[in-house]
Amino acid sequence: MKEYVKPDQVPENSSMARNLAEMKNLGKQMENMRSNEELISYGKSPDPVQHEEELKNKEGL
């Protein structure tokens, strides 16, 4: 059984964006995200968990 939560008790971080302006800003950030290959070319390391999963998918594991 799910408990009733009053609207003023809901945490602010329960959603990715609170309004349209934040959604547009997040969309712009996502469009400009660098791929793992780009990060490596800049001498940075990508997210290790995500990178490992991509390697497993490419190797067929």
Short mmCIF file of C-alpha atoms in Angstrom, two decimals, residues 15-39:
data_model
loop_
_atom_site.label_atom_id
_atom_site.label_comp_id
_atom_site.label_asym_id
_atom_site.label_seq_id
_atom_site.Cartn_x
_atom_site.Cartn_y
_atom_site.Cartn_z
CA SER A 15 12.40 15.06 -10.98
CA MET A 16 15.02 15.91 -13.54
CA ALA A 17 13.60 19.33 -14.33
CA ARG A 18 11.09 21.48 -12.51
CA ASN A 19 10.00 23.67 -15.42
CA LEU A 20 10.31 24.25 -19.17
CA ALA A 21 13.38 26.48 -18.84
CA GLU A 22 15.27 23.76 -16.96
CA MET A 23 14.18 21.20 -19.55
CA LYS A 24 15.54 23.34 -22.38
CA ASN A 25 18.80 23.88 -20.48
CA LEU A 26 19.20 20.14 -19.87
CA GLY A 27 18.51 19.47 -23.55
CA LYS A 28 21.29 21.84 -24.57
CA GLN A 29 23.68 20.20 -22.12
CA MET A 30 22.84 16.76 -23.47
CA GLU A 31 23.34 17.89 -27.08
CA ASN A 32 26.84 19.09 -26.18
CA MET A 33 27.88 16.01 -24.20
CA ARG A 34 31.10 14.47 -25.45
CA SER A 35 31.28 10.81 -26.44
CA ASN A 36 33.72 8.41 -24.79
CA GLU A 37 35.99 8.62 -27.84
CA GLU A 38 36.06 12.43 -27.61
CA LEU A 39 36.87 12.31 -23.90
#
